[in-house]
mmCIF file of N, CA, C and O in Angstrom:
data_model
loop_
_atom_site.group_PDB
_atom_site.id
_atom_site.type_symbol
_atom_site.label_atom_id
_atom_site.label_comp_id
_atom_site.label_asym_id
_atom_site.label_seq_id
_atom_site.Cartn_x
_atom_site.Cartn_y
_atom_site.Cartn_z
ATOM 1 N N MET A 370 -1.581 13.054 -6.351
ATOM 2 C CA MET A 370 -2.529 12.465 -6.798
ATOM 3 C C MET A 370 -1.770 11.811 -7.918
ATOM 4 O O MET A 370 -0.945 12.262 -8.870
ATOM 5 N N PRO A 371 -1.894 10.329 -8.559
ATOM 6 C CA PRO A 371 -1.211 9.568 -9.216
ATOM 7 C C PRO A 371 -1.306 10.081 -10.533
ATOM 8 O O PRO A 371 -2.335 10.578 -10.980
ATOM 9 N N ALA A 372 -0.444 9.854 -11.479
ATOM 10 C CA ALA A 372 -0.401 9.946 -12.976
ATOM 11 C C ALA A 372 -1.472 9.144 -13.410
ATOM 12 O O ALA A 372 -1.711 7.933 -13.074
ATOM 13 N N PRO A 373 -2.378 9.563 -14.461
ATOM 14 C CA PRO A 373 -3.621 8.850 -15.095
ATOM 15 C C PRO A 373 -2.752 7.922 -15.861
ATOM 16 O O PRO A 373 -1.654 8.059 -16.323
ATOM 17 N N SER A 374 -3.328 6.632 -15.856
ATOM 18 C CA SER A 374 -2.798 5.566 -17.029
ATOM 19 C C SER A 374 -2.340 6.338 -18.383
ATOM 20 O O SER A 374 -1.601 5.524 -18.728
ATOM 21 N N THR A 375 -3.301 7.081 -18.947
ATOM 22 C CA THR A 375 -3.031 7.349 -20.278
ATOM 23 C C THR A 375 -1.462 7.811 -20.341
ATOM 24 O O THR A 375 -1.079 8.167 -21.411
ATOM 25 N N HIS A 376 -1.156 8.481 -19.274
ATOM 26 C CA HIS A 376 0.283 9.018 -19.402
ATOM 27 C C HIS A 376 1.503 8.178 -19.042
ATOM 28 O O HIS A 376 2.311 8.787 -19.157
ATOM 29 N N LEU A 377 1.107 6.836 -18.717
ATOM 30 C CA LEU A 377 2.292 6.178 -18.458
ATOM 31 C C LEU A 377 2.491 4.900 -19.452
ATOM 32 O O LEU A 377 1.452 4.601 -20.217
ATOM 33 N N THR A 378 3.813 4.268 -19.732
ATOM 34 C CA THR A 378 3.924 3.095 -20.610
ATOM 35 C C THR A 378 3.357 1.907 -19.972
ATOM 36 O O THR A 378 3.191 2.039 -18.626
ATOM 37 N N ARG A 379 3.547 1.189 -20.701
ATOM 38 C CA ARG A 379 3.173 -0.278 -19.834
ATOM 39 C C ARG A 379 3.977 -0.655 -18.994
ATOM 40 O O ARG A 379 3.571 -1.447 -18.080
ATOM 41 N N GLU A 380 5.463 -0.431 -19.256
ATOM 42 C CA GLU A 380 6.204 -0.937 -17.982
ATOM 43 C C GLU A 380 6.112 -0.352 -16.893
ATOM 44 O O GLU A 380 5.700 -0.742 -15.835
ATOM 45 N N GLN A 381 5.766 1.084 -17.192
ATOM 46 C CA GLN A 381 5.199 1.926 -15.393
ATOM 47 C C GLN A 381 3.935 1.820 -15.168
ATOM 48 O O GLN A 381 4.071 1.572 -14.006
ATOM 49 N N ILE A 382 2.900 1.156 -15.889
ATOM 50 C CA ILE A 382 1.665 0.501 -15.526
ATOM 51 C C ILE A 382 1.789 -0.807 -14.677
ATOM 52 O O ILE A 382 1.293 -0.647 -13.757
ATOM 53 N N ALA A 383 2.356 -1.707 -15.170
ATOM 54 C CA ALA A 383 3.119 -2.764 -14.403
ATOM 55 C C ALA A 383 3.844 -2.363 -13.134
ATOM 56 O O ALA A 383 3.391 -3.212 -12.332
ATOM 57 N N LEU A 384 4.745 -1.929 -13.312
ATOM 58 C CA LEU A 384 5.214 -1.394 -12.096
ATOM 59 C C LEU A 384 4.962 -0.733 -11.175
ATOM 60 O O LEU A 384 4.567 -1.364 -9.635
ATOM 61 N N ARG A 385 3.815 0.288 -11.406
ATOM 62 C CA ARG A 385 2.783 0.642 -10.379
ATOM 63 C C ARG A 385 2.063 -0.040 -9.802
ATOM 64 O O ARG A 385 1.796 -0.444 -8.562
ATOM 65 N N ASP A 386 1.620 -1.242 -10.683
ATOM 66 C CA ASP A 386 0.534 -2.203 -9.970
ATOM 67 C C ASP A 386 1.710 -3.197 -9.054
ATOM 68 O O ASP A 386 0.668 -3.449 -8.143
ATOM 69 N N VAL A 387 2.616 -3.617 -9.260
ATOM 70 C CA VAL A 387 3.554 -4.380 -8.725
ATOM 71 C C VAL A 387 3.736 -3.424 -7.105
ATOM 72 O O VAL A 387 3.663 -4.058 -6.103
ATOM 73 N N ARG A 388 3.959 -2.288 -7.407
ATOM 74 C CA ARG A 388 4.128 -1.593 -6.054
ATOM 75 C C ARG A 388 2.854 -1.301 -5.189
ATOM 76 O O ARG A 388 3.291 -1.475 -3.857
ATOM 77 N N ARG A 389 1.707 -1.333 -5.705
ATOM 78 C CA ARG A 389 0.450 -1.175 -4.915
ATOM 79 C C ARG A 389 0.314 -2.561 -4.087
ATOM 80 O O ARG A 389 -0.423 -2.301 -3.318
ATOM 81 N N ARG A 390 0.404 -3.556 -5.108
ATOM 82 C CA ARG A 390 -0.121 -4.894 -4.310
ATOM 83 C C ARG A 390 1.163 -5.107 -3.185
ATOM 84 O O ARG A 390 0.609 -5.972 -2.235
ATOM 85 N N ALA A 391 2.201 -5.000 -3.427
ATOM 86 C CA ALA A 391 3.142 -4.841 -2.494
ATOM 87 C C ALA A 391 2.985 -3.999 -1.082
ATOM 88 O O ALA A 391 3.289 -4.286 0.023
ATOM 89 N N PHE A 392 2.626 -2.859 -1.611
ATOM 90 C CA PHE A 392 2.451 -1.888 -0.336
ATOM 91 C C PHE A 392 1.141 -2.570 0.367
ATOM 92 O O PHE A 392 1.169 -2.765 1.596
ATOM 93 N N GLY A 393 0.120 -2.941 -0.384
ATOM 94 C CA GLY A 393 -1.302 -3.621 0.334
ATOM 95 C C GLY A 393 -0.705 -5.025 1.040
ATOM 96 O O GLY A 393 -1.550 -4.826 2.295
ATOM 97 N N ALA A 394 0.252 -5.680 0.668
ATOM 98 C CA ALA A 394 0.504 -6.696 1.296
ATOM 99 C C ALA A 394 1.149 -6.531 2.599
ATOM 100 O O ALA A 394 0.949 -7.005 3.797
ATOM 101 N N ALA A 395 2.408 -5.008 2.811
ATOM 102 C CA ALA A 395 2.890 -5.038 3.659
ATOM 103 C C ALA A 395 1.905 -4.207 4.811
ATOM 104 O O ALA A 395 1.934 -4.417 5.964
ATOM 105 N N LEU A 396 0.879 -3.374 4.186
ATOM 106 C CA LEU A 396 -0.443 -2.890 5.129
ATOM 107 C C LEU A 396 -0.951 -4.053 5.699
ATOM 108 O O LEU A 396 -1.026 -4.125 7.090
ATOM 109 N N ALA A 397 -1.296 -5.255 5.016
ATOM 110 C CA ALA A 397 -1.851 -6.090 5.617
ATOM 111 C C ALA A 397 -1.411 -6.934 6.829
ATOM 112 O O ALA A 397 -1.967 -7.413 7.837
ATOM 113 N N GLN A 398 -0.251 -6.943 6.332
ATOM 114 C CA GLN A 398 0.963 -7.595 7.368
ATOM 115 C C GLN A 398 1.075 -6.880 8.605
ATOM 116 O O GLN A 398 0.899 -7.354 9.607
ATOM 117 N N ALA A 399 1.226 -5.380 8.476
ATOM 118 C CA ALA A 399 1.314 -4.696 9.839
ATOM 119 C C ALA A 399 0.152 -4.871 10.472
ATOM 120 O O ALA A 399 0.034 -5.036 11.580
ATOM 121 N N ARG A 400 -1.139 -4.679 9.692
ATOM 122 C CA ARG A 400 -2.321 -5.000 10.691
ATOM 123 C C ARG A 400 -2.587 -6.203 11.305
ATOM 124 O O ARG A 400 -3.018 -5.991 12.697
ATOM 125 N N LEU A 401 -2.292 -7.204 10.745
ATOM 126 C CA LEU A 401 -2.470 -8.342 11.360
ATOM 127 C C LEU A 401 -1.384 -8.610 12.502
ATOM 128 O O LEU A 401 -1.759 -9.447 13.823
ATOM 129 N N THR A 402 -0.205 -8.272 12.236
ATOM 130 C CA THR A 402 0.764 -7.752 13.620
ATOM 131 C C THR A 402 0.194 -7.201 14.546
ATOM 132 O O THR A 402 0.674 -7.554 15.752
ATOM 133 N N ALA A 403 -0.368 -6.076 14.408
ATOM 134 C CA ALA A 403 -0.839 -5.025 15.572
ATOM 135 C C ALA A 403 -2.357 -6.179 15.874
ATOM 136 O O ALA A 403 -2.739 -5.248 17.197
ATOM 137 N N GLY A 404 -2.644 -7.231 15.387
ATOM 138 C CA GLY A 404 -3.958 -7.697 15.739
ATOM 139 C C GLY A 404 -5.384 -7.121 15.710
ATOM 140 O O GLY A 404 -6.017 -7.075 16.324
ATOM 141 N N MET A 405 -5.113 -6.395 14.540
ATOM 142 C CA MET A 405 -6.518 -5.507 14.275
ATOM 143 C C MET A 405 -7.017 -5.809 13.084
ATOM 144 O O MET A 405 -6.444 -6.453 12.261
ATOM 145 N N THR A 406 -8.262 -5.422 12.850
ATOM 146 C CA THR A 406 -9.227 -5.819 11.985
ATOM 147 C C THR A 406 -9.147 -4.560 11.347
ATOM 148 O O THR A 406 -8.833 -3.315 11.663
ATOM 149 N N GLN A 407 -9.723 -4.800 9.603
ATOM 150 C CA GLN A 407 -9.900 -3.513 9.146
ATOM 151 C C GLN A 407 -10.702 -2.407 9.655
ATOM 152 O O GLN A 407 -10.420 -1.169 9.585
ATOM 153 N N ASP A 408 -11.746 -2.830 10.372
ATOM 154 C CA ASP A 408 -12.453 -1.738 11.162
ATOM 155 C C ASP A 408 -11.867 -1.389 11.979
ATOM 156 O O ASP A 408 -12.063 -0.152 12.097
ATOM 157 N N GLU A 409 -11.384 -1.981 13.065
ATOM 158 C CA GLU A 409 -10.546 -1.129 14.097
ATOM 159 C C GLU A 409 -9.356 -0.481 13.740
ATOM 160 O O GLU A 409 -9.066 0.703 14.144
ATOM 161 N N LEU A 410 -8.711 -0.707 12.272
ATOM 162 C CA LEU A 410 -7.576 0.469 11.867
ATOM 163 C C LEU A 410 -8.512 1.472 11.533
ATOM 164 O O LEU A 410 -7.797 2.422 11.913
ATOM 165 N N ALA A 411 -9.419 1.481 10.411
ATOM 166 C CA ALA A 411 -10.253 2.209 10.263
ATOM 167 C C ALA A 411 -10.568 3.286 11.259
ATOM 168 O O ALA A 411 -10.383 4.696 11.373
ATOM 169 N N ALA A 412 -11.031 2.820 12.640
ATOM 170 C CA ALA A 412 -11.173 3.601 13.471
ATOM 171 C C ALA A 412 -10.165 4.327 14.307
ATOM 172 O O ALA A 412 -10.271 5.253 14.877
ATOM 173 N N ALA A 413 -9.241 3.408 14.269
ATOM 174 C CA ALA A 413 -8.126 4.503 14.844
ATOM 175 C C ALA A 413 -7.364 5.147 14.169
ATOM 176 O O ALA A 413 -6.607 5.988 14.339
ATOM 177 N N SER A 414 -7.146 4.906 12.712
ATOM 178 C CA SER A 414 -6.430 6.094 11.817
ATOM 179 C C SER A 414 -7.327 6.834 11.190
ATOM 180 O O SER A 414 -6.588 7.795 10.328
ATOM 181 N N GLY A 415 -8.624 6.748 10.902
ATOM 182 C CA GLY A 415 -9.518 7.901 10.223
ATOM 183 C C GLY A 415 -9.403 7.810 9.066
ATOM 184 O O GLY A 415 -9.884 8.312 7.913
ATOM 185 N N VAL A 416 -8.761 6.609 8.374
ATOM 186 C CA VAL A 416 -8.848 6.070 7.034
ATOM 187 C C VAL A 416 -10.296 5.176 6.829
ATOM 188 O O VAL A 416 -10.298 4.216 7.706
ATOM 189 N N SER A 417 -11.096 5.287 5.962
ATOM 190 C CA SER A 417 -12.164 4.320 5.901
ATOM 191 C C SER A 417 -11.923 2.837 5.621
ATOM 192 O O SER A 417 -10.934 2.558 5.171
ATOM 193 N N ARG A 418 -12.886 1.814 6.069
ATOM 194 C CA ARG A 418 -12.479 0.715 6.198
ATOM 195 C C ARG A 418 -12.606 -0.043 4.412
ATOM 196 O O ARG A 418 -11.693 -0.497 3.860
ATOM 197 N N PRO A 419 -13.194 0.820 3.561
ATOM 198 C CA PRO A 419 -13.254 0.112 2.223
ATOM 199 C C PRO A 419 -11.950 0.888 1.728
ATOM 200 O O PRO A 419 -11.332 0.243 0.837
ATOM 201 N N THR A 420 -11.538 1.760 1.919
ATOM 202 C CA THR A 420 -10.214 2.219 1.568
ATOM 203 C C THR A 420 -9.280 1.547 1.877
ATOM 204 O O THR A 420 -8.313 1.049 1.352
ATOM 205 N N ILE A 421 -9.083 0.820 3.360
ATOM 206 C CA ILE A 421 -7.926 -0.085 3.671
ATOM 207 C C ILE A 421 -8.247 -1.212 2.904
ATOM 208 O O ILE A 421 -7.071 -1.919 2.398
ATOM 209 N N SER A 422 -9.392 -1.624 2.764
ATOM 210 C CA SER A 422 -9.562 -2.973 1.854
ATOM 211 C C SER A 422 -8.975 -2.690 0.526
ATOM 212 O O SER A 422 -8.281 -3.462 0.028
ATOM 213 N N ARG A 423 -8.782 -1.700 -0.154
ATOM 214 C CA ARG A 423 -8.680 -1.326 -1.751
ATOM 215 C C ARG A 423 -7.061 -1.600 -1.409
ATOM 216 O O ARG A 423 -6.428 -1.834 -2.551
ATOM 217 N N LEU A 424 -6.541 -0.632 -0.305
ATOM 218 C CA LEU A 424 -5.279 -0.434 -0.437
ATOM 219 C C LEU A 424 -5.027 -1.963 -0.413
ATOM 220 O O LEU A 424 -3.834 -2.403 -0.824
ATOM 221 N N GLU A 425 -5.118 -2.669 0.888
ATOM 222 C CA GLU A 425 -4.608 -4.328 0.824
ATOM 223 C C GLU A 425 -4.719 -4.968 -0.292
ATOM 224 O O GLU A 425 -3.909 -6.000 -0.525
ATOM 225 N N LEU A 426 -5.963 -4.756 -0.939
ATOM 226 C CA LEU A 426 -5.683 -5.525 -2.432
ATOM 227 C C LEU A 426 -5.069 -5.060 -3.296
ATOM 228 O O LEU A 426 -4.748 -5.401 -4.559
ATOM 229 N N GLY A 427 -4.427 -4.054 -3.523
ATOM 230 C CA GLY A 427 -3.538 -3.220 -4.237
ATOM 231 C C GLY A 427 -4.074 -2.547 -5.111
ATOM 232 O O GLY A 427 -3.747 -2.402 -6.449
ATOM 233 N N THR A 428 -5.562 -2.125 -5.330
ATOM 234 C CA THR A 428 -6.164 -1.291 -6.349
ATOM 235 C C THR A 428 -6.501 0.063 -5.990
ATOM 236 O O THR A 428 -7.133 0.523 -6.744
ATOM 237 N N SER A 429 -5.721 0.544 -5.131
ATOM 238 C CA SER A 429 -5.902 2.126 -5.009
ATOM 239 C C SER A 429 -4.602 2.424 -4.357
ATOM 240 O O SER A 429 -3.449 1.629 -4.012
ATOM 241 N N SER A 430 -4.517 3.540 -4.053
ATOM 242 C CA SER A 430 -2.900 4.452 -3.736
ATOM 243 C C SER A 430 -3.634 5.363 -2.759
ATOM 244 O O SER A 430 -4.724 5.650 -2.673
ATOM 245 N N ILE A 431 -2.628 5.972 -1.942
ATOM 246 C CA ILE A 431 -2.934 7.103 -0.955
ATOM 247 C C ILE A 431 -2.126 7.898 -0.801
ATOM 248 O O ILE A 431 -0.894 7.747 -1.097
ATOM 249 N N SER A 432 -2.500 8.750 -0.181
ATOM 250 C CA SER A 432 -1.395 10.104 0.128
ATOM 251 C C SER A 432 -0.452 9.853 1.124
ATOM 252 O O SER A 432 -0.952 8.922 2.066
ATOM 253 N N SER A 433 0.842 10.306 0.962
ATOM 254 C CA SER A 433 1.523 9.993 2.232
ATOM 255 C C SER A 433 0.966 10.326 3.698
ATOM 256 O O SER A 433 1.279 9.564 4.697
ATOM 257 N N ASP A 434 0.174 11.445 4.064
ATOM 258 C CA ASP A 434 -0.359 11.942 4.816
ATOM 259 C C ASP A 434 -1.268 10.918 5.717
ATOM 260 O O ASP A 434 -1.215 10.610 6.669
ATOM 261 N N ARG A 435 -1.776 10.232 4.763
ATOM 262 C CA ARG A 435 -2.844 8.816 5.160
ATOM 263 C C ARG A 435 -2.022 7.784 5.610
ATOM 264 O O ARG A 435 -2.054 7.237 6.484
ATOM 265 N N VAL A 436 -0.991 7.502 4.866
ATOM 266 C CA VAL A 436 0.198 6.499 5.355
ATOM 267 C C VAL A 436 0.709 6.775 6.865
ATOM 268 O O VAL A 436 0.859 5.770 7.405
ATOM 269 N N TRP A 437 1.053 7.832 7.043
ATOM 270 C CA TRP A 437 1.349 8.177 8.392
ATOM 271 C C TRP A 437 0.312 8.100 9.743
ATOM 272 O O TRP A 437 0.563 7.417 10.605
ATOM 273 N N ASP A 438 -1.084 8.337 8.944
ATOM 274 C CA ASP A 438 -1.888 7.814 10.015
ATOM 275 C C ASP A 438 -2.306 6.674 10.073
ATOM 276 O O ASP A 438 -2.533 6.094 11.220
ATOM 277 N N LEU A 439 -2.050 5.932 9.204
ATOM 278 C CA LEU A 439 -2.106 4.203 9.391
ATOM 279 C C LEU A 439 -1.382 3.616 10.080
ATOM 280 O O LEU A 439 -1.337 2.605 11.081
ATOM 281 N N ALA A 440 0.027 4.025 9.717
ATOM 282 C CA ALA A 440 1.082 3.692 10.493
ATOM 283 C C ALA A 440 1.180 3.869 12.037
ATOM 284 O O ALA A 440 1.484 3.250 13.115
ATOM 285 N N GLU A 441 1.033 5.217 12.195
ATOM 286 C CA GLU A 441 0.900 5.592 14.068
ATOM 287 C C GLU A 441 -0.332 4.811 14.579
ATOM 288 O O GLU A 441 0.179 4.253 15.678
ATOM 289 N N ALA A 442 -0.976 4.426 13.898
ATOM 290 C CA ALA A 442 -2.295 3.683 14.253
ATOM 291 C C ALA A 442 -2.105 2.087 14.596
ATOM 292 O O ALA A 442 -2.375 1.371 15.408
ATOM 293 N N LEU A 443 -0.881 1.743 13.691
ATOM 294 C CA LEU A 443 -0.627 0.504 13.660
ATOM 295 C C LEU A 443 0.619 0.228 14.780
ATOM 296 O O LEU A 443 1.080 -0.727 14.867
ATOM 297 N N GLY A 444 1.042 1.412 15.481
ATOM 298 C CA GLY A 444 2.334 1.209 16.394
ATOM 299 C C GLY A 444 3.853 1.071 15.403
ATOM 300 O O GLY A 444 4.681 0.340 15.862
ATOM 301 N N THR A 445 3.736 1.574 14.135
ATOM 302 C CA THR A 445 4.837 1.451 13.426
ATOM 303 C C THR A 445 5.154 2.931 12.799
ATOM 304 O O THR A 445 4.830 3.555 12.875
ATOM 305 N N THR A 446 6.071 2.735 11.685
ATOM 306 C CA THR A 446 6.272 3.752 11.237
ATOM 307 C C THR A 446 6.034 3.784 9.534
ATOM 308 O O THR A 446 6.192 2.395 9.096
ATOM 309 N N PRO A 447 5.740 4.527 8.827
ATOM 310 C CA PRO A 447 5.542 4.664 6.993
ATOM 311 C C PRO A 447 6.857 3.800 6.587
ATOM 312 O O PRO A 447 7.036 3.296 5.717
ATOM 313 N N ALA A 448 8.126 4.308 6.944
ATOM 314 C CA ALA A 448 9.422 3.778 6.671
ATOM 315 C C ALA A 448 9.173 2.008 6.621
ATOM 316 O O ALA A 448 9.609 1.260 5.870
ATOM 317 N N ASP A 449 8.782 1.466 8.124
ATOM 318 C CA ASP A 449 8.683 0.140 8.448
ATOM 319 C C ASP A 449 7.609 -0.430 7.119
ATOM 320 O O ASP A 449 8.332 -1.752 6.588
ATOM 321 N N ILE A 450 6.797 0.134 6.942
ATOM 322 C CA ILE A 450 5.677 -0.416 5.717
ATOM 323 C C ILE A 450 6.394 -0.350 4.467
ATOM 324 O O ILE A 450 6.382 -1.446 3.594
ATOM 325 N N TYR A 451 7.032 0.740 4.048
ATOM 326 C CA TYR A 451 7.363 0.758 3.009
ATOM 327 C C TYR A 451 8.866 -0.243 2.741
ATOM 328 O O TYR A 451 8.961 -0.523 1.501
ATOM 329 N N ALA A 452 9.563 -0.512 3.602
ATOM 330 C CA ALA A 452 10.454 -1.437 3.832
ATOM 331 C C ALA A 452 9.955 -2.654 3.514
ATOM 332 O O ALA A 452 10.741 -3.596 2.608
ATOM 333 N N VAL A 453 8.820 -3.078 3.819
ATOM 334 C CA VAL A 453 8.486 -4.653 3.455
ATOM 335 C C VAL A 453 7.775 -4.227 2.320
ATOM 336 O O VAL A 453 8.095 -5.606 1.517
ATOM 337 N N ALA A 454 7.199 -3.546 1.982
ATOM 338 C CA ALA A 454 6.787 -3.551 0.529
ATOM 339 C C ALA A 454 7.825 -3.177 -0.660
ATOM 340 O O ALA A 454 7.514 -4.105 -1.691
ATOM 341 N N GLN A 455 9.087 -2.788 -0.159
ATOM 342 C CA GLN A 455 9.954 -2.893 -1.290
ATOM 343 C C GLN A 455 10.620 -3.788 -1.663
ATOM 344 O O GLN A 455 10.755 -4.446 -2.312
ATOM 345 N N ARG A 456 10.731 -4.590 -0.276
ATOM 346 C CA ARG A 456 11.316 -6.194 -0.564
ATOM 347 C C ARG A 456 10.553 -7.018 -1.621
ATOM 348 O O ARG A 456 10.723 -7.879 -2.360
ATOM 349 N N GLU A 457 9.118 -6.662 -1.110
ATOM 350 C CA GLU A 457 8.119 -7.591 -1.957
ATOM 351 C C GLU A 457 8.319 -7.192 -3.500
ATOM 352 O O GLU A 457 7.869 -8.297 -4.281
ATOM 353 N N ALA A 458 8.413 -6.105 -3.814
ATOM 354 C CA ALA A 458 8.281 -5.556 -4.993
ATOM 355 C C ALA A 458 9.466 -5.827 -5.615
ATOM 356 O O ALA A 458 9.305 -6.408 -6.685
ATOM 357 N N ARG A 459 10.702 -5.774 -5.024
ATOM 358 C CA ARG A 459 12.091 -6.553 -5.840
ATOM 359 C C ARG A 459 11.663 -7.698 -6.208
ATOM 360 O O ARG A 459 12.081 -8.131 -7.119
ATOM 361 N N ALA A 460 11.241 -8.743 -5.085
ATOM 362 C CA ALA A 460 11.129 -9.920 -5.194
ATOM 363 C C ALA A 460 9.900 -10.297 -6.457
ATOM 364 O O ALA A 460 10.520 -11.333 -7.153
ATOM 365 N N THR A 461 8.980 -9.661 -6.669
ATOM 366 C CA THR A 461 8.034 -9.772 -7.591
ATOM 367 C C THR A 461 8.833 -9.248 -8.915
ATOM 368 O O THR A 461 8.640 -10.040 -9.718
ATOM 369 N N VAL A 462 9.225 -8.330 -9.098
ATOM 370 C CA VAL A 462 10.104 -8.123 -10.433
ATOM 371 C C VAL A 462 11.072 -8.812 -10.290
ATOM 372 O O VAL A 462 11.356 -9.443 -11.798
ATOM 373 N N ASN A 463 11.779 -9.548 -9.601
ATOM 374 C CA ASN A 463 13.094 -10.791 -9.828
ATOM 375 C C ASN A 463 12.438 -11.703 -10.366
ATOM 376 O O ASN A 463 13.148 -12.275 -10.908
ATOM 377 N N ARG A 464 11.141 -12.090 -10.004
ATOM 378 C CA ARG A 464 10.685 -13.385 -10.287
ATOM 379 C C ARG A 464 10.114 -13.445 -11.964
ATOM 380 O O ARG A 464 10.209 -14.316 -12.336
ATOM 381 N N LYS A 465 9.878 -12.026 -12.285
ATOM 382 C CA LYS A 465 9.708 -12.179 -13.953
ATOM 383 C C LYS A 465 10.906 -12.409 -14.622
ATOM 384 O O LYS A 465 11.803 -12.331 -14.315
#
């Protein structure tokens, strides 16, 4: 479970938000590359469509077990999704 925002510094909260948005963008990219809708990914992964939507918007986080489920349903790996997210997060941080 993620740390409550009250226990984080402003910088940590800002970085967490950047990371969540980057993960969401990477997940959406992987889904589109796989040619799937959010509904199709939900059915294939067992992760609800609203959760997928929140993840792609960068407003939620998810357990590593569920990341594995999403990646397998997309025909990729968690490492591949995180690699794309990491590049995006670094680019975002470097732009600031």
